[in-house]
XYZ file of C-alpha atoms in Angstrom:
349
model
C -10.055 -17.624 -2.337
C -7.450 -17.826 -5.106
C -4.705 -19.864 -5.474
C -2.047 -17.601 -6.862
C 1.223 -17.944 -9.283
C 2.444 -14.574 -9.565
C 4.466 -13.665 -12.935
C 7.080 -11.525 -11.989
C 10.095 -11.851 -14.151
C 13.669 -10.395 -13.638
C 11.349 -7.547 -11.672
C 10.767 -9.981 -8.271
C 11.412 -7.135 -5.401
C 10.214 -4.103 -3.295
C 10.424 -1.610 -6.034
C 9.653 -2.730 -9.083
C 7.683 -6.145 -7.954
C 5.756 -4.059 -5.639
C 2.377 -5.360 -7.659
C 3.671 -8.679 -6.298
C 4.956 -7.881 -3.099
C 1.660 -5.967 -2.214
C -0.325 -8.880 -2.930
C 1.730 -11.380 -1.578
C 1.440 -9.358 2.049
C -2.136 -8.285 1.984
C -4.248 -10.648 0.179
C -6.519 -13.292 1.484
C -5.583 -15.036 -1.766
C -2.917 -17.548 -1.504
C 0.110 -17.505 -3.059
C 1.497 -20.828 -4.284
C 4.759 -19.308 -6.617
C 6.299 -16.602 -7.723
C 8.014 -16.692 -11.336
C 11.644 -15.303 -11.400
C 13.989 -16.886 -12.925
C 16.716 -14.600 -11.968
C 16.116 -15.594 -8.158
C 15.064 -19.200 -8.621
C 15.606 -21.448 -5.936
C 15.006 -18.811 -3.081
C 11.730 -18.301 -0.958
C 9.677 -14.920 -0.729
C 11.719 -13.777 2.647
C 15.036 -14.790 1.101
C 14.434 -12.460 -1.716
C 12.897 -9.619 -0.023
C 15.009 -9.933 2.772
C 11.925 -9.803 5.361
C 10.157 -12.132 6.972
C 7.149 -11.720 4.466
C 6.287 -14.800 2.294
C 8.424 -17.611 4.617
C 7.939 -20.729 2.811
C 6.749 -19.181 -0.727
C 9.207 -20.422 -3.195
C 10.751 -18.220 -6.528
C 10.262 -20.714 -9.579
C 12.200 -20.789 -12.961
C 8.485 -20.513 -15.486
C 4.938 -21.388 -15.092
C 5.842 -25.069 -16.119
C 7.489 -25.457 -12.537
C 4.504 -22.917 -10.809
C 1.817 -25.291 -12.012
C 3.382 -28.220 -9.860
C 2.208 -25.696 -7.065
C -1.546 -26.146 -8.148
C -2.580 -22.909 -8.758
C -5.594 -21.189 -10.133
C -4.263 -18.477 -11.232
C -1.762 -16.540 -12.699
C -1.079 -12.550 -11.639
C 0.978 -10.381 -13.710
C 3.181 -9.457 -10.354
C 4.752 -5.970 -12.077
C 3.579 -2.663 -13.159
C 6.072 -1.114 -15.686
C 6.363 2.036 -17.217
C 4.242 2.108 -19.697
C 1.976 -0.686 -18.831
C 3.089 -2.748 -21.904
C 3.218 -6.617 -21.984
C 6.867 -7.704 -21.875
C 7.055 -9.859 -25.180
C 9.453 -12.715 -23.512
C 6.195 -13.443 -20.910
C 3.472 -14.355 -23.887
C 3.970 -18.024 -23.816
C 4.028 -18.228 -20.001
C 0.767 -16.687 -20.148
C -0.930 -19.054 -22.995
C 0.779 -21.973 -20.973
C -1.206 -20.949 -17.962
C -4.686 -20.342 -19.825
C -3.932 -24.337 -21.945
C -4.083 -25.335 -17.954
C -7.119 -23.393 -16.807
C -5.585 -20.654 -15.296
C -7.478 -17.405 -14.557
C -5.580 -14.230 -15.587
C -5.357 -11.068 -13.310
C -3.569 -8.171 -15.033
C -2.792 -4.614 -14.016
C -1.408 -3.231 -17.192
C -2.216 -0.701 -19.085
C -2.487 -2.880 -21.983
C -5.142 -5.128 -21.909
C -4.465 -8.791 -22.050
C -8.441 -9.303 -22.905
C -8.471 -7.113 -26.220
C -5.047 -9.305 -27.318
C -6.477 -11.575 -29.852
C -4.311 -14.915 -29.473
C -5.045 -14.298 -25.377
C -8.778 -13.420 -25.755
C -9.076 -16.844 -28.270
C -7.359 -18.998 -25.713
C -9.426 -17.960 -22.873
C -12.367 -18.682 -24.674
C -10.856 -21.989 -25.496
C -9.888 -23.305 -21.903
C -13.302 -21.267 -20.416
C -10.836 -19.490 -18.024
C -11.056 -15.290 -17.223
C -9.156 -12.564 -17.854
C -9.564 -9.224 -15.482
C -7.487 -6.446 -16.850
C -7.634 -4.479 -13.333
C -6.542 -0.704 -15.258
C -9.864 -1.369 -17.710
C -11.962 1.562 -16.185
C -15.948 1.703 -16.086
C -17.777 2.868 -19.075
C -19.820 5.164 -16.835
C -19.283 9.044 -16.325
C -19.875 11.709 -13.840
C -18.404 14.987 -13.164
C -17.679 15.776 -9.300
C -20.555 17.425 -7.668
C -18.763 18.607 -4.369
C -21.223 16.207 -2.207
C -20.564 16.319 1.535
C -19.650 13.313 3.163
C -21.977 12.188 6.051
C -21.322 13.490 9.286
C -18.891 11.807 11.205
C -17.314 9.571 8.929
C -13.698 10.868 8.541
C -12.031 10.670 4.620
C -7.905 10.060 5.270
C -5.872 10.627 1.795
C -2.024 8.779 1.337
C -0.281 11.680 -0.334
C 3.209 11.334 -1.147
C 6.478 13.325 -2.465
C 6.829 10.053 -5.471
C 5.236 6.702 -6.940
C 6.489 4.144 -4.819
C 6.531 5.873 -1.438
C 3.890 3.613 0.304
C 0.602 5.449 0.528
C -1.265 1.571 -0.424
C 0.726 -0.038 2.039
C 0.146 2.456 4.875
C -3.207 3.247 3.881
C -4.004 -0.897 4.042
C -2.008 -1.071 7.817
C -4.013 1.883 9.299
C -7.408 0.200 8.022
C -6.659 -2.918 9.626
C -5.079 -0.939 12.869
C -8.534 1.234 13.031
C -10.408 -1.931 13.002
C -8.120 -3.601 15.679
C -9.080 -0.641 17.699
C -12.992 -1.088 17.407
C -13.518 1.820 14.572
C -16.143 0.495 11.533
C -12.961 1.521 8.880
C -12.306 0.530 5.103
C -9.914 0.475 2.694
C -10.767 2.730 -0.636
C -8.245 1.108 -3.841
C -7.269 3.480 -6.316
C -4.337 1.483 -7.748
C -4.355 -2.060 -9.739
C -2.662 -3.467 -7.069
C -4.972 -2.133 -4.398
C -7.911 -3.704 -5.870
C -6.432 -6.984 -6.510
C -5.971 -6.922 -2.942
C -9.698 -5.218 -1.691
C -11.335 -6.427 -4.371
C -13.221 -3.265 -4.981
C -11.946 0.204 -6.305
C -10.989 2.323 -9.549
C -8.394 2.480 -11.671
C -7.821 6.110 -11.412
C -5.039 6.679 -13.217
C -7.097 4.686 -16.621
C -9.778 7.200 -15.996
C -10.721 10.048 -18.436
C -9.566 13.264 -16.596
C -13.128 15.021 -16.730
C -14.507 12.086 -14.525
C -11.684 11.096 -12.298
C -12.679 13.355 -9.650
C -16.090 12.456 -9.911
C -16.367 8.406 -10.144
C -13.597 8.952 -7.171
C -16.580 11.729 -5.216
C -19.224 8.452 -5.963
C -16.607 5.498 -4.662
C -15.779 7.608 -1.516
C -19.758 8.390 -0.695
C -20.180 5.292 -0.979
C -17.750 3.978 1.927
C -18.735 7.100 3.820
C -22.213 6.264 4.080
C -21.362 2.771 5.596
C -18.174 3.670 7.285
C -16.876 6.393 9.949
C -13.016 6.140 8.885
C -12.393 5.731 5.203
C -8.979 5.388 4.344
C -8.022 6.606 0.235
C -5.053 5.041 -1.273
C -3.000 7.348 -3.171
C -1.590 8.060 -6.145
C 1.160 9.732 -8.207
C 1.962 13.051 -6.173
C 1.043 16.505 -6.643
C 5.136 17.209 -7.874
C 5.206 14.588 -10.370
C 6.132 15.947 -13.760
C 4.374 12.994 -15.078
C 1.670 11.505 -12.938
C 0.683 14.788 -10.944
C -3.520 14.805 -12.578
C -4.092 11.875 -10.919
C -3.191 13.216 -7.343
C -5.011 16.005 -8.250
C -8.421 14.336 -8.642
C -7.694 12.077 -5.936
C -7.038 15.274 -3.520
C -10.571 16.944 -5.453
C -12.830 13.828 -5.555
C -12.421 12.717 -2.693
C -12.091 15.826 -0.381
C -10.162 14.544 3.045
C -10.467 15.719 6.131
C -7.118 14.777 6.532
C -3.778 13.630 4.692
C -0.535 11.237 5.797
C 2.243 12.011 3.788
C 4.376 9.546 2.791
C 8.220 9.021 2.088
C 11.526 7.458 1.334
C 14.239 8.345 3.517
C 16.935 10.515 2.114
C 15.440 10.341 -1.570
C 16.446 13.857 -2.932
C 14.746 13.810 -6.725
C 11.653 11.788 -8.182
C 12.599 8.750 -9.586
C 13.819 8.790 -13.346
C 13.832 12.119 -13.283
C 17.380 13.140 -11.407
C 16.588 16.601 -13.291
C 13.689 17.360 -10.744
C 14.740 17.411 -7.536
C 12.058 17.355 -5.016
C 11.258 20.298 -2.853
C 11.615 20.281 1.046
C 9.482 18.005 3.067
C 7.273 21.017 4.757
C 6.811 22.383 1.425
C 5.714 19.150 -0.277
C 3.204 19.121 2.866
C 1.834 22.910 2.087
C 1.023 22.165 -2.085
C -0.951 19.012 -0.754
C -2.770 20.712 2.004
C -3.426 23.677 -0.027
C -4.556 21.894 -3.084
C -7.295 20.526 -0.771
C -7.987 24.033 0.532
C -9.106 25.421 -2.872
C -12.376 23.082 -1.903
C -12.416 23.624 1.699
C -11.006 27.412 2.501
C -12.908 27.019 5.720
C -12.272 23.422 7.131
C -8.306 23.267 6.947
C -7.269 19.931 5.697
C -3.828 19.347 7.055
C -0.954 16.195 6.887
C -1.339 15.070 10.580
C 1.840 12.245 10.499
C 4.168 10.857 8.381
C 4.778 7.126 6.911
C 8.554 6.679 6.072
C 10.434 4.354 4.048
C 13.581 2.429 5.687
C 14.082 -0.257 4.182
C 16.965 0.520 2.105
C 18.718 1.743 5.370
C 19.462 -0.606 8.747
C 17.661 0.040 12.038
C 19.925 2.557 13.517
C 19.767 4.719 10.431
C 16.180 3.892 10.094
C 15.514 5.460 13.599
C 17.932 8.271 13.077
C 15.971 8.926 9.477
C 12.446 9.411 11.994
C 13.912 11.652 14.311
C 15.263 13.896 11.402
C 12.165 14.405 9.411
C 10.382 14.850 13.076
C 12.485 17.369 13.194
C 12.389 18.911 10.434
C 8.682 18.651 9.989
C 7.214 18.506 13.897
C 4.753 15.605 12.909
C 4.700 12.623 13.844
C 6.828 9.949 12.028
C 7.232 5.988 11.790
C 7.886 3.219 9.395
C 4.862 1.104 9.783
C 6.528 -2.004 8.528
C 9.324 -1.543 10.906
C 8.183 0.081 13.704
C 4.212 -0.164 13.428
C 2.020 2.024 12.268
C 0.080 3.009 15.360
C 1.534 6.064 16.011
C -0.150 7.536 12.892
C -3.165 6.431 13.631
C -2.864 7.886 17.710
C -2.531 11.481 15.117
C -5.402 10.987 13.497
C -7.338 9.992 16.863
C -5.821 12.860 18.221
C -6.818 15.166 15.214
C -10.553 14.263 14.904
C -11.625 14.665 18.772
Protein backbone atom coordinates (compact mmCIF):
# COMPACT_ATOMS: atom_id res chain seq x y z
CA UNK A 1 0.00 0.00 0.00
CA UNK A 2 1.37 3.34 -1.22
CA UNK A 3 1.16 6.49 0.14
CA UNK A 4 0.58 8.74 -2.81
CA UNK A 5 1.41 12.60 -3.86
CA UNK A 6 0.14 12.88 -7.21
CA UNK A 7 1.93 15.59 -9.60
CA UNK A 8 -0.61 17.05 -11.53
CA UNK A 9 0.10 20.58 -12.46
CA UNK A 10 -2.25 23.23 -14.07
CA UNK A 11 -3.84 19.71 -15.61
CA UNK A 12 -5.79 18.69 -12.01
CA UNK A 13 -9.38 17.53 -13.59
CA UNK A 14 -11.61 14.92 -15.40
CA UNK A 15 -10.10 15.36 -18.75
CA UNK A 16 -6.82 16.00 -18.80
CA UNK A 17 -5.95 14.77 -14.98
CA UNK A 18 -7.77 11.68 -15.75
CA UNK A 19 -4.25 9.67 -14.89
CA UNK A 20 -4.95 11.28 -11.50
CA UNK A 21 -8.47 11.14 -11.18
CA UNK A 22 -8.45 7.35 -12.15
CA UNK A 23 -6.14 6.60 -9.50
CA UNK A 24 -7.40 8.67 -6.97
CA UNK A 25 -11.00 6.64 -7.39
CA UNK A 26 -9.80 3.14 -7.92
CA UNK A 27 -6.66 2.49 -6.18
CA UNK A 28 -6.05 0.72 -2.96
CA UNK A 29 -3.12 3.13 -2.74
CA UNK A 30 -3.68 6.13 -0.69
CA UNK A 31 -3.61 9.37 -1.72
CA UNK A 32 -2.13 11.94 0.66
CA UNK A 33 -1.93 15.25 -2.05
CA UNK A 34 -2.43 16.28 -5.15
CA UNK A 35 0.00 19.07 -6.68
CA UNK A 36 -1.86 21.99 -8.46
CA UNK A 37 -1.04 25.04 -7.90
CA UNK A 38 -3.68 26.56 -9.99
CA UNK A 39 -6.41 25.00 -7.54
CA UNK A 40 -4.49 25.19 -4.28
CA UNK A 41 -6.34 25.38 -1.27
CA UNK A 42 -9.34 23.16 -2.50
CA UNK A 43 -9.97 19.35 -1.72
CA UNK A 44 -10.34 16.51 -4.45
CA UNK A 45 -14.43 16.90 -4.47
CA UNK A 46 -14.16 20.69 -4.58
CA UNK A 47 -12.19 20.46 -7.71
CA UNK A 48 -13.87 17.73 -9.45
CA UNK A 49 -17.05 18.78 -8.37
CA UNK A 50 -18.04 15.09 -7.09
CA UNK A 51 -18.00 13.58 -4.11
CA UNK A 52 -14.73 11.61 -5.05
CA UNK A 53 -11.57 12.40 -2.96
CA UNK A 54 -13.61 14.30 0.22
CA UNK A 55 -10.92 15.32 2.44
CA UNK A 56 -7.85 15.02 -0.17
CA UNK A 57 -6.37 18.41 -0.31
CA UNK A 58 -4.80 20.33 -3.80
CA UNK A 59 -1.23 21.59 -2.63
CA UNK A 60 0.90 24.50 -4.11
CA UNK A 61 4.52 21.93 -4.84
CA UNK A 62 5.91 18.84 -3.43
CA UNK A 63 7.53 21.00 -0.57
CA UNK A 64 3.89 21.38 0.94
CA UNK A 65 2.87 17.42 -0.33
CA UNK A 66 5.73 16.05 1.73
CA UNK A 67 4.11 17.53 5.03
CA UNK A 68 1.44 14.84 3.95
CA UNK A 69 4.05 11.94 4.44
CA UNK A 70 4.03 10.34 1.38
CA UNK A 71 5.93 7.62 -0.32
CA UNK A 72 5.51 8.45 -3.39
CA UNK A 73 5.16 10.68 -6.06
CA UNK A 74 2.76 9.85 -9.39
CA UNK A 75 3.04 11.82 -12.44
CA UNK A 76 -1.03 12.42 -12.28
CA UNK A 77 -1.25 13.47 -16.34
CA UNK A 78 -0.83 11.88 -19.62
CA UNK A 79 -0.15 14.56 -22.34
CA UNK A 80 0.10 14.48 -25.84
CA UNK A 81 3.08 13.39 -26.58
CA UNK A 82 4.11 11.81 -23.39
CA UNK A 83 6.92 14.41 -22.83
CA UNK A 84 8.10 15.61 -19.35
CA UNK A 85 6.83 19.15 -18.79
CA UNK A 86 10.24 21.02 -18.11
CA UNK A 87 8.67 23.40 -15.18
CA UNK A 88 8.00 19.78 -13.09
CA UNK A 89 11.96 18.58 -13.04
CA UNK A 90 12.80 20.00 -9.72
CA UNK A 91 9.56 18.82 -8.08
CA UNK A 92 10.56 15.51 -9.11
CA UNK A 93 14.42 15.58 -7.82
CA UNK A 94 12.86 17.23 -4.60
CA UNK A 95 10.78 14.15 -4.12
CA UNK A 96 13.64 11.48 -4.93
CA UNK A 97 16.35 13.96 -2.19
CA UNK A 98 13.28 12.75 0.27
CA UNK A 99 12.97 9.10 -0.66
CA UNK A 100 10.21 9.22 -2.79
CA UNK A 101 9.38 6.39 -5.23
CA UNK A 102 8.52 7.58 -8.77
CA UNK A 103 5.52 6.16 -10.82
CA UNK A 104 5.39 7.56 -14.36
CA UNK A 105 3.12 6.96 -17.33
CA UNK A 106 4.87 8.90 -19.99
CA UNK A 107 6.07 8.12 -22.92
CA UNK A 108 9.33 9.45 -22.01
CA UNK A 109 11.03 7.64 -19.58
CA UNK A 110 11.98 9.29 -16.37
CA UNK A 111 14.51 6.14 -15.71
CA UNK A 112 16.71 6.63 -18.98
CA UNK A 113 16.90 10.69 -17.84
CA UNK A 114 20.36 10.87 -16.55
CA UNK A 115 20.14 13.60 -13.64
CA UNK A 116 16.74 11.39 -12.54
CA UNK A 117 18.34 7.91 -12.99
CA UNK A 118 21.65 9.42 -10.79
CA UNK A 119 19.40 10.69 -8.06
CA UNK A 120 17.50 7.59 -7.65
CA UNK A 121 20.47 5.74 -7.29
CA UNK A 122 21.55 8.28 -4.79
CA UNK A 123 18.46 8.30 -2.33
CA UNK A 124 17.98 4.16 -3.18
CA UNK A 125 14.37 5.10 -4.21
CA UNK A 126 12.51 3.49 -7.71
CA UNK A 127 11.44 4.67 -10.69
CA UNK A 128 8.57 2.60 -12.78
CA UNK A 129 8.05 4.18 -16.12
CA UNK A 130 4.49 2.32 -16.55
CA UNK A 131 4.56 2.93 -20.88
CA UNK A 132 8.24 0.95 -20.78
CA UNK A 133 6.91 -2.25 -22.60
CA UNK A 134 8.43 -5.92 -22.16
CA UNK A 135 11.40 -6.87 -24.13
CA UNK A 136 9.63 -10.10 -25.10
CA UNK A 137 7.80 -10.84 -28.52
CA UNK A 138 5.11 -12.93 -29.93
CA UNK A 139 2.93 -12.73 -32.86
CA UNK A 140 -0.93 -13.59 -32.20
CA UNK A 141 -1.64 -17.18 -32.70
CA UNK A 142 -5.57 -17.00 -32.75
CA UNK A 143 -5.69 -19.30 -29.40
CA UNK A 144 -9.22 -20.00 -28.16
CA UNK A 145 -10.09 -18.90 -24.90
CA UNK A 146 -11.27 -21.67 -22.46
CA UNK A 147 -14.71 -22.53 -22.50
CA UNK A 148 -16.86 -20.53 -20.54
CA UNK A 149 -14.88 -17.73 -19.58
CA UNK A 150 -16.43 -14.69 -21.39
CA UNK A 151 -13.69 -11.81 -22.93
CA UNK A 152 -15.76 -8.15 -22.67
CA UNK A 153 -13.79 -5.30 -24.79
CA UNK A 154 -14.42 -1.17 -23.78
CA UNK A 155 -14.58 0.18 -27.31
CA UNK A 156 -15.22 3.69 -27.76
CA UNK A 157 -16.03 6.54 -30.52
CA UNK A 158 -12.61 8.76 -28.73
CA UNK A 159 -9.68 8.73 -26.02
CA UNK A 160 -11.25 9.84 -23.03
CA UNK A 161 -14.69 8.27 -23.32
CA UNK A 162 -14.42 5.91 -20.24
CA UNK A 163 -13.81 2.37 -21.40
CA UNK A 164 -11.05 2.06 -17.97
CA UNK A 165 -13.51 3.46 -15.82
CA UNK A 166 -16.46 1.31 -16.93
CA UNK A 167 -14.46 -1.59 -17.60
CA UNK A 168 -13.02 -1.24 -13.64
CA UNK A 169 -17.04 -0.67 -12.30
CA UNK A 170 -18.37 -3.78 -14.16
CA UNK A 171 -15.37 -5.95 -12.67
CA UNK A 172 -16.11 -4.97 -9.30
CA UNK A 173 -20.15 -5.18 -10.08
CA UNK A 174 -19.52 -8.94 -11.54
CA UNK A 175 -17.77 -9.76 -8.42
CA UNK A 176 -20.51 -8.14 -6.16
CA UNK A 177 -22.74 -10.49 -7.97
CA UNK A 178 -20.74 -13.80 -7.16
CA UNK A 179 -18.96 -14.11 -10.83
CA UNK A 180 -14.87 -15.09 -10.44
CA UNK A 181 -14.21 -11.60 -12.82
CA UNK A 182 -10.94 -9.47 -13.44
CA UNK A 183 -9.83 -6.49 -14.63
CA UNK A 184 -7.30 -6.74 -17.86
CA UNK A 185 -5.10 -2.95 -17.94
CA UNK A 186 -4.09 -1.88 -21.18
CA UNK A 187 -3.46 1.79 -20.29
CA UNK A 188 -0.68 3.41 -17.82
CA UNK A 189 -3.25 4.42 -15.73
CA UNK A 190 -4.99 1.07 -15.62
CA UNK A 191 -2.04 -0.65 -14.36
CA UNK A 192 -1.11 1.78 -11.80
CA UNK A 193 -4.39 0.98 -10.55
CA UNK A 194 -4.44 -3.26 -11.14
CA UNK A 195 -1.10 -3.51 -10.85
CA UNK A 196 -0.75 -5.86 -13.72
CA UNK A 197 -1.18 -5.21 -17.57
CA UNK A 198 0.58 -3.82 -20.88
CA UNK A 199 1.28 -0.81 -22.18
CA UNK A 200 -0.27 -1.37 -25.47
CA UNK A 201 -0.04 1.59 -27.05
CA UNK A 202 4.34 1.43 -26.26
CA UNK A 203 4.15 -1.88 -27.97
CA UNK A 204 5.78 -2.68 -31.38
CA UNK A 205 2.75 -3.13 -33.77
CA UNK A 206 3.81 -6.78 -34.95
CA UNK A 207 3.37 -7.97 -31.24
CA UNK A 208 0.59 -5.91 -29.86
CA UNK A 209 -1.96 -8.31 -30.78
CA UNK A 210 -0.06 -11.05 -29.61
CA UNK A 211 1.48 -10.12 -25.96
CA UNK A 212 -2.39 -8.78 -25.68
CA UNK A 213 -3.67 -12.88 -27.07
CA UNK A 214 -0.95 -14.12 -24.02
CA UNK A 215 -2.26 -11.40 -21.16
CA UNK A 216 -5.94 -12.29 -21.99
CA UNK A 217 -5.24 -16.36 -21.87
CA UNK A 218 -3.89 -15.81 -19.09
CA UNK A 219 -7.00 -14.24 -17.10
CA UNK A 220 -9.16 -16.62 -19.09
CA UNK A 221 -7.69 -19.61 -17.77
CA UNK A 222 -8.30 -18.41 -14.11
CA UNK A 223 -11.34 -16.35 -14.70
CA UNK A 224 -14.98 -16.82 -16.34
CA UNK A 225 -15.58 -12.91 -17.03
CA UNK A 226 -12.55 -10.99 -18.15
CA UNK A 227 -13.12 -7.53 -18.61
CA UNK A 228 -10.35 -5.62 -21.43
CA UNK A 229 -9.81 -2.01 -20.97
CA UNK A 230 -9.72 -0.14 -24.08
CA UNK A 231 -7.96 1.94 -26.05
CA UNK A 232 -7.82 4.66 -28.73
CA UNK A 233 -10.90 3.80 -31.09
CA UNK A 234 -11.16 2.19 -34.31
CA UNK A 235 -12.00 6.10 -35.97
CA UNK A 236 -9.09 7.72 -34.54
CA UNK A 237 -6.97 9.33 -37.20
CA UNK A 238 -4.22 8.99 -34.78
CA UNK A 239 -4.50 6.24 -32.24
CA UNK A 240 -6.79 3.78 -34.34
CA UNK A 241 -3.66 0.54 -34.43
CA UNK A 242 -3.97 0.26 -31.04
CA UNK A 243 -7.82 -0.50 -31.01
CA UNK A 244 -7.13 -2.59 -33.67
CA UNK A 245 -4.88 -5.08 -31.85
CA UNK A 246 -6.83 -4.72 -28.84
CA UNK A 247 -10.14 -5.81 -30.92
CA UNK A 248 -7.52 -8.80 -32.72
CA UNK A 249 -5.56 -9.96 -29.62
CA UNK A 250 -7.86 -10.25 -27.56
CA UNK A 251 -10.92 -11.58 -29.56
CA UNK A 252 -14.27 -10.65 -27.33
CA UNK A 253 -17.15 -12.28 -27.18
CA UNK A 254 -18.60 -9.14 -26.60
CA UNK A 255 -18.05 -5.20 -26.70
CA UNK A 256 -19.61 -2.00 -24.52
CA UNK A 257 -19.27 0.97 -26.36
CA UNK A 258 -18.55 3.90 -24.77
CA UNK A 259 -19.37 7.74 -25.07
CA UNK A 260 -19.62 11.40 -24.36
CA UNK A 261 -22.88 12.87 -24.69
CA UNK A 262 -23.44 15.18 -27.57
CA UNK A 263 -19.60 15.13 -28.63
CA UNK A 264 -19.91 15.54 -32.50
CA UNK A 265 -15.93 15.30 -33.68
CA UNK A 266 -12.79 13.55 -31.99
CA UNK A 267 -11.06 15.70 -29.87
CA UNK A 268 -8.34 18.06 -31.51
CA UNK A 269 -9.41 17.15 -34.53
CA UNK A 270 -12.79 19.44 -35.21
CA UNK A 271 -11.89 18.42 -39.00
CA UNK A 272 -13.11 14.74 -38.33
CA UNK A 273 -16.31 14.59 -37.29
CA UNK A 274 -17.36 11.34 -35.91
CA UNK A 275 -19.77 9.09 -37.67
CA UNK A 276 -23.27 8.10 -36.21
CA UNK A 277 -23.44 6.11 -33.07
CA UNK A 278 -24.89 2.73 -34.88
CA UNK A 279 -22.24 3.07 -37.35
CA UNK A 280 -19.35 3.53 -34.90
CA UNK A 281 -21.01 0.22 -33.34
CA UNK A 282 -20.92 -1.78 -36.92
CA UNK A 283 -16.77 -0.90 -37.73
CA UNK A 284 -16.15 -2.28 -34.08
CA UNK A 285 -18.28 -5.31 -34.34
CA UNK A 286 -17.16 -6.02 -37.74
CA UNK A 287 -13.53 -5.52 -37.13
CA UNK A 288 -13.98 -8.40 -34.64
CA UNK A 289 -15.87 -10.42 -37.25
CA UNK A 290 -12.90 -10.65 -39.68
CA UNK A 291 -11.68 -13.29 -36.74
CA UNK A 292 -14.92 -14.69 -35.84
CA UNK A 293 -17.33 -14.72 -39.19
CA UNK A 294 -19.20 -17.41 -37.34
CA UNK A 295 -19.59 -16.34 -33.60
CA UNK A 296 -21.02 -12.66 -34.05
CA UNK A 297 -19.37 -10.40 -31.61
CA UNK A 298 -21.78 -7.60 -31.01
CA UNK A 299 -21.87 -4.09 -28.58
CA UNK A 300 -24.55 -5.38 -26.08
CA UNK A 301 -24.94 -1.72 -23.95
CA UNK A 302 -23.66 1.47 -23.80
CA UNK A 303 -21.53 3.53 -21.03
CA UNK A 304 -22.23 7.34 -21.44
CA UNK A 305 -20.56 10.34 -20.34
CA UNK A 306 -22.69 13.15 -18.37
CA UNK A 307 -20.80 14.84 -16.55
CA UNK A 308 -20.43 17.93 -18.44
CA UNK A 309 -24.33 18.07 -18.54
CA UNK A 310 -26.83 18.24 -15.19
CA UNK A 311 -29.11 15.33 -14.29
CA UNK A 312 -32.08 16.19 -16.32
CA UNK A 313 -30.01 16.50 -19.46
CA UNK A 314 -27.99 13.61 -18.36
CA UNK A 315 -31.20 11.40 -18.36
CA UNK A 316 -32.60 12.99 -21.45
CA UNK A 317 -28.89 12.26 -23.17
CA UNK A 318 -29.75 8.10 -22.18
CA UNK A 319 -33.02 8.03 -23.53
CA UNK A 320 -31.75 9.62 -26.88
CA UNK A 321 -28.92 7.36 -27.70
CA UNK A 322 -31.46 4.40 -26.47
CA UNK A 323 -33.19 5.57 -29.00
CA UNK A 324 -31.24 6.00 -31.46
CA UNK A 325 -29.25 2.88 -30.90
CA UNK A 326 -31.96 0.28 -29.08
CA UNK A 327 -29.23 -0.82 -26.48
CA UNK A 328 -29.11 -0.38 -23.39
CA UNK A 329 -27.62 2.88 -21.92
CA UNK A 330 -26.39 4.40 -18.44
CA UNK A 331 -23.77 6.55 -16.92
CA UNK A 332 -22.22 4.27 -14.44
CA UNK A 333 -20.89 7.04 -12.30
CA UNK A 334 -24.22 8.63 -12.17
CA UNK A 335 -26.65 6.22 -12.43
CA UNK A 336 -24.70 2.80 -11.79
CA UNK A 337 -23.46 0.62 -13.95
CA UNK A 338 -25.61 -2.44 -13.41
CA UNK A 339 -27.69 -2.18 -16.14
CA UNK A 340 -24.76 -3.04 -18.46
CA UNK A 341 -23.82 -5.71 -16.77
CA UNK A 342 -27.88 -7.21 -16.58
CA UNK A 343 -26.88 -7.01 -20.90
CA UNK A 344 -24.15 -8.92 -20.69
CA UNK A 345 -25.94 -11.53 -18.24
CA UNK A 346 -28.60 -11.40 -20.54
CA UNK A 347 -26.30 -11.91 -23.67
CA UNK A 348 -24.22 -14.93 -22.47
CA UNK A 349 -27.22 -17.31 -21.21
Amino acid sequence: MRRIAILAEGLFGWHYGKTATGVIRYSQDTTVAVIDSTQAGQDVAHALQRPIGEGIPIVQDITEALTYQPDTLLIGIAPRGGALPASWRWQILNAIEHGLNIVSGLHVFLGDDEELRAAAQKHNVSIWDVRRAPEKTRVAEFVPHREGSHTILLVGSDCSSGKMSTALDLNVEAQRRGHRSAFVATGQTGMMIANNGLPVDSLINDFAAGLMEEQVLQFTNSNDWVFVEGQGALNHPGYSPVTLSLLHGSVPDALIFCHKAGQTTIEGYPQCPLPTLNRLIEINEEAVSWLKPERKCRVVGISLITNHLDEQAAREAITQVEQETGLPVTDGFRFGIGPLLDALENHFK
